[in-house]
Amino acid sequence: MAFFLDSIMRFLLVLFFLEMSTCLFACECIFLPLDDAFRNSDFVGIGTVKKVHAQDPSAKTKKVEFEVSQFFKGVELDQFFFDFDLNNLCMGGDLKEGEKYLMYLDRRFGIYRTNLCLGRHFPVRYEYVMKRELQILQALSETSLKLSDSFRINFYGNDFFTKINKLKIPKTSNEFGIYLVKYYSQSLKEVDTISGFDPTADYLIESAMKRSTWNFEPKYDNEVTFPVTFLIVLDRGYSLDGKLFSISRYDRM
């Protein structure tokens, strides 16, 4: 169960941030779980391809300019550019002016890299991920919550995920739910719905959260003072049978 849940969460793009309004990047393929991608990024936002420059015959790459239209975390950027290698298998296709990308930017090893793998060899999956992740970020940006920290749930030790996988959420409801919970060392006593599926489903989910046994990584339990407030995002999008899976987003308060 843990392996399967972990694998379905590894779908986000990770692009790395340069602390300037105009930046130069190099490309590599890296996929991180949702919570890791957000926590490890200095900037999260939306970039639109502004201009794709003609390729120099003597070079393998061509310059692509991006314009930032919205940001969810970090210092606001106006634009950036990087050298795009059309033959790089990581890319899987050309870029077109006007295309929008959800960007996760961060600095690594003193070099600023950009990941535009985009799952282009899985275009339907990418389009789905882009839309869903953007909806989640939009909902969270409308709250005063600070998404600054994360920790891993030990899926084997938490019966909550077994309980919610038995719930059937109507197809007419929202595709994800965001819940603010207060954790008292293995038990959740307070649950507030930030953005839910529907009233009936949210009631069942909140009840399941409160009745469940929760076990988190020992390192986390040893580092904090309880109670701890954090976020849980549930998304059923990758399940053909309507089951729910956790996309974990957390905030210490």
Coordinates of C-alpha atoms in Angstrom, one line a residue:
M1 CA 0.0 0.0 0.0
A2 CA 2.8 2.4 1.0
F3 CA 4.7 1.7 -2.2
F4 CA 1.6 2.2 -4.4
L5 CA 0.7 5.4 -2.7
D6 CA 4.2 6.7 -2.9
S7 CA 4.4 5.9 -6.6
I8 CA 1.2 7.7 -7.6
M9 CA 2.4 10.8 -5.8
R10 CA 5.6 11.0 -7.9
F11 CA 4.1 12.9 -10.7
L12 CA 5.1 16.6 -10.2
L13 CA 7.6 18.5 -12.2
V14 CA 10.5 20.1 -10.3
L15 CA 12.2 23.2 -11.7
F16 CA 14.9 25.0 -9.8
F17 CA 14.9 28.6 -8.8
L18 CA 17.5 31.4 -9.5
E19 CA 17.1 34.5 -7.3
M20 CA 16.9 37.0 -10.1
S21 CA 14.1 38.3 -12.3
T22 CA 15.8 36.9 -15.4
C23 CA 17.6 33.6 -15.1
L24 CA 19.4 30.9 -17.1
F25 CA 18.7 27.2 -16.5
A26 CA 19.9 23.8 -17.5
C27 CA 17.6 20.8 -17.7
E28 CA 17.4 17.4 -15.9
C29 CA 14.6 15.0 -15.1
I30 CA 13.6 14.8 -11.4
F31 CA 10.2 13.9 -10.0
L32 CA 9.3 14.4 -6.3
P33 CA 6.2 13.7 -4.3
L34 CA 3.9 16.7 -4.0
D35 CA 4.8 17.6 -0.4
D36 CA 8.6 17.3 -1.1
A37 CA 8.4 19.3 -4.2
F38 CA 6.6 22.2 -2.4
R39 CA 8.8 22.1 0.7
N40 CA 12.1 21.9 -1.2
S41 CA 11.3 24.6 -3.7
D42 CA 12.1 28.3 -3.2
F43 CA 9.5 29.3 -5.7
V44 CA 6.2 27.8 -6.9
G45 CA 4.3 29.5 -9.6
I46 CA 2.9 29.5 -13.2
G47 CA 5.1 30.3 -16.2
T48 CA 4.0 30.9 -19.7
V49 CA 6.3 30.4 -22.7
K50 CA 6.8 33.9 -24.0
K51 CA 9.2 33.3 -26.9
V52 CA 11.0 30.4 -28.4
H53 CA 14.1 31.7 -30.2
A54 CA 15.4 30.2 -33.4
Q55 CA 18.0 27.5 -32.9
D56 CA 21.6 28.3 -33.7
P57 CA 22.8 25.7 -36.3
S58 CA 26.1 25.4 -34.4
A59 CA 24.4 24.7 -31.1
K60 CA 22.3 21.8 -29.7
T61 CA 20.0 24.1 -27.8
K62 CA 17.8 27.1 -28.3
K63 CA 16.7 29.8 -25.9
V64 CA 13.2 29.8 -24.4
E65 CA 11.8 32.8 -22.5
F66 CA 9.2 32.3 -19.8
E67 CA 6.9 34.9 -18.2
V68 CA 5.6 34.3 -14.7
S69 CA 1.9 35.0 -14.3
Q70 CA 1.2 33.8 -10.8
F71 CA 3.2 32.6 -7.8
F72 CA 2.2 30.6 -4.7
K73 CA 5.5 30.6 -2.8
G74 CA 8.7 32.6 -2.6
V75 CA 9.9 35.8 -4.2
E76 CA 7.9 37.0 -7.1
L77 CA 9.7 36.6 -10.5
D78 CA 8.9 38.5 -13.7
Q79 CA 10.5 36.2 -16.2
F80 CA 13.3 33.7 -16.7
F81 CA 14.9 31.8 -19.6
F82 CA 16.7 28.6 -20.2
D83 CA 18.4 26.6 -23.0
F84 CA 16.1 24.0 -24.5
D85 CA 17.6 20.9 -26.0
L86 CA 15.1 19.5 -28.5
N87 CA 17.0 16.1 -28.7
N88 CA 17.0 15.6 -24.9
L89 CA 14.8 12.6 -24.1
C90 CA 13.9 14.3 -20.9
M91 CA 11.9 16.8 -22.8
G92 CA 10.0 14.5 -25.1
G93 CA 8.9 17.3 -27.5
D94 CA 9.2 21.0 -28.5
L95 CA 7.8 23.9 -26.5
K96 CA 5.2 26.3 -28.0
E97 CA 4.6 30.0 -27.2
G98 CA 1.6 30.4 -24.9
E99 CA 2.0 27.1 -23.2
K100 CA 1.7 27.3 -19.4
Y101 CA 3.7 25.3 -16.9
L102 CA 3.4 24.8 -13.1
M103 CA 6.9 25.6 -11.9
Y104 CA 8.8 24.4 -8.8
L105 CA 12.1 26.3 -8.7
D106 CA 15.1 25.6 -6.4
R107 CA 18.8 25.9 -6.2
R108 CA 20.9 22.8 -6.1
F109 CA 24.7 22.2 -6.0
G110 CA 25.2 25.9 -6.8
I111 CA 23.5 25.4 -10.2
Y112 CA 20.0 26.4 -11.2
R113 CA 18.4 23.6 -13.2
T114 CA 15.0 23.4 -14.8
N115 CA 12.9 20.3 -15.2
L116 CA 10.4 20.4 -18.1
C117 CA 10.0 16.6 -18.5
L118 CA 6.2 17.4 -18.1
G119 CA 5.4 13.8 -18.7
R120 CA 5.2 14.6 -22.4
H121 CA 5.4 11.0 -23.2
F122 CA 2.2 10.8 -21.0
P123 CA 0.4 14.0 -22.2
V124 CA -3.0 13.1 -20.8
R125 CA -1.5 12.5 -17.4
Y126 CA 0.4 15.8 -17.5
E127 CA -2.6 17.8 -18.4
Y128 CA -4.5 16.2 -15.6
V129 CA -1.7 16.8 -13.1
M130 CA -1.4 20.5 -14.2
K131 CA -5.1 21.2 -13.7
R132 CA -5.4 19.3 -10.4
E133 CA -2.3 20.6 -8.8
L134 CA -3.2 24.2 -9.8
Q135 CA -6.7 23.8 -8.3
I136 CA -5.2 22.6 -5.0
L137 CA -2.7 25.5 -4.9
Q138 CA -5.4 28.0 -5.7
A139 CA -7.6 26.7 -2.9
L140 CA -4.7 26.9 -0.4
S141 CA -3.5 30.3 -1.5
E142 CA -6.9 31.7 -0.5
T143 CA -6.2 30.8 3.1
S144 CA -3.8 32.2 5.6
L145 CA -2.0 28.9 6.0
K146 CA 1.7 28.8 5.6
L147 CA 2.9 25.7 3.7
S148 CA 6.4 25.6 5.0
D149 CA 7.1 22.1 6.4
S150 CA 6.2 18.5 5.8
F151 CA 6.7 15.1 7.2
R152 CA 6.0 11.6 6.0
I153 CA 3.0 9.5 7.1
N154 CA 3.8 5.9 7.9
F155 CA 1.1 4.4 5.7
Y156 CA 1.5 0.9 7.2
G157 CA 0.7 2.2 10.7
N158 CA -2.4 4.3 9.9
D159 CA -5.7 2.7 9.5
F160 CA -7.2 6.0 8.2
F161 CA -6.1 5.2 4.7
T162 CA -7.8 1.8 4.9
K163 CA -11.0 3.4 6.0
I164 CA -11.1 6.2 3.3
N165 CA -10.3 3.7 0.6
K166 CA -13.7 2.1 1.4
L167 CA -15.6 5.3 0.9
K168 CA -17.4 5.9 -2.3
I169 CA -17.5 9.6 -3.2
P170 CA -20.1 10.6 -5.8
K171 CA -18.7 11.6 -9.2
T172 CA -20.6 14.9 -9.0
S173 CA -18.5 16.0 -6.1
N174 CA -15.1 17.8 -6.2
E175 CA -12.0 15.8 -7.1
F176 CA -10.0 16.6 -3.9
G177 CA -10.5 17.7 -0.3
I178 CA -8.2 19.8 1.9
Y179 CA -8.5 19.3 5.7
L180 CA -6.8 21.2 8.5
V181 CA -6.2 18.9 11.5
K182 CA -4.7 19.1 15.0
Y183 CA -2.6 16.1 15.9
Y184 CA -2.1 15.0 19.5
S185 CA 0.5 12.2 19.2
Q186 CA -1.3 9.3 17.5
S187 CA -4.7 10.9 17.5
L188 CA -6.5 13.7 15.7
K189 CA -9.0 15.6 17.8
E190 CA -9.8 18.6 15.7
V191 CA -10.6 18.6 11.9
D192 CA -11.7 21.6 9.8
T193 CA -12.5 21.3 6.1
I194 CA -10.8 24.0 3.9
S195 CA -12.1 22.7 0.6
G196 CA -14.1 19.6 0.6
F197 CA -15.7 16.9 -1.7
D198 CA -19.3 17.5 -0.6
P199 CA -21.0 17.8 2.9
T200 CA -21.7 14.1 3.2
A201 CA -18.3 12.9 2.1
D202 CA -16.6 15.5 4.3
Y203 CA -18.5 14.4 7.3
L204 CA -17.5 10.8 6.8
I205 CA -13.8 11.7 6.1
E206 CA -13.6 13.9 9.2
S207 CA -15.2 11.1 11.3
A208 CA -12.7 8.6 9.9
M209 CA -9.8 10.9 10.7
K210 CA -10.9 11.3 14.4
R211 CA -11.5 7.6 14.9
S212 CA -8.3 6.4 13.3
T213 CA -4.9 5.4 14.8
W214 CA -2.1 7.7 13.5
N215 CA 1.6 6.8 13.5
F216 CA 4.1 9.2 12.1
E217 CA 7.8 8.9 11.5
P218 CA 9.6 8.6 14.9
K219 CA 12.0 11.4 14.0
Y220 CA 9.1 13.8 13.6
D221 CA 7.5 12.8 16.9
N222 CA 10.8 13.4 18.7
E223 CA 11.3 16.9 17.2
V224 CA 8.0 18.6 17.9
T225 CA 5.9 19.7 20.8
F226 CA 2.3 18.5 20.6
P227 CA -0.3 19.4 19.6
V228 CA 0.7 20.0 16.0
T229 CA -1.6 21.5 13.3
F230 CA -1.1 20.4 9.7
L231 CA -2.9 19.8 6.4
I232 CA -4.0 16.7 4.6
V233 CA -5.0 16.8 0.9
L234 CA -7.0 13.9 -0.4
D235 CA -7.2 13.3 -4.2
R236 CA -9.0 10.5 -5.9
G237 CA -7.9 11.5 -9.4
Y238 CA -5.5 8.6 -10.1
S239 CA -8.0 5.9 -9.0
L240 CA -10.3 4.4 -11.6
D241 CA -12.6 3.0 -8.9
G242 CA -13.1 6.3 -7.0
K243 CA -10.8 5.5 -4.1
L244 CA -9.0 8.3 -2.2
F245 CA -5.3 8.7 -1.9
S246 CA -3.3 11.1 0.3
I247 CA -1.4 13.9 -1.2
S248 CA 0.2 15.2 1.9
R249 CA 0.6 18.9 2.6
Y250 CA 1.4 20.0 6.1
D251 CA 2.0 23.1 8.1
R252 CA 3.3 23.4 11.7
M253 CA 1.7 26.2 13.7

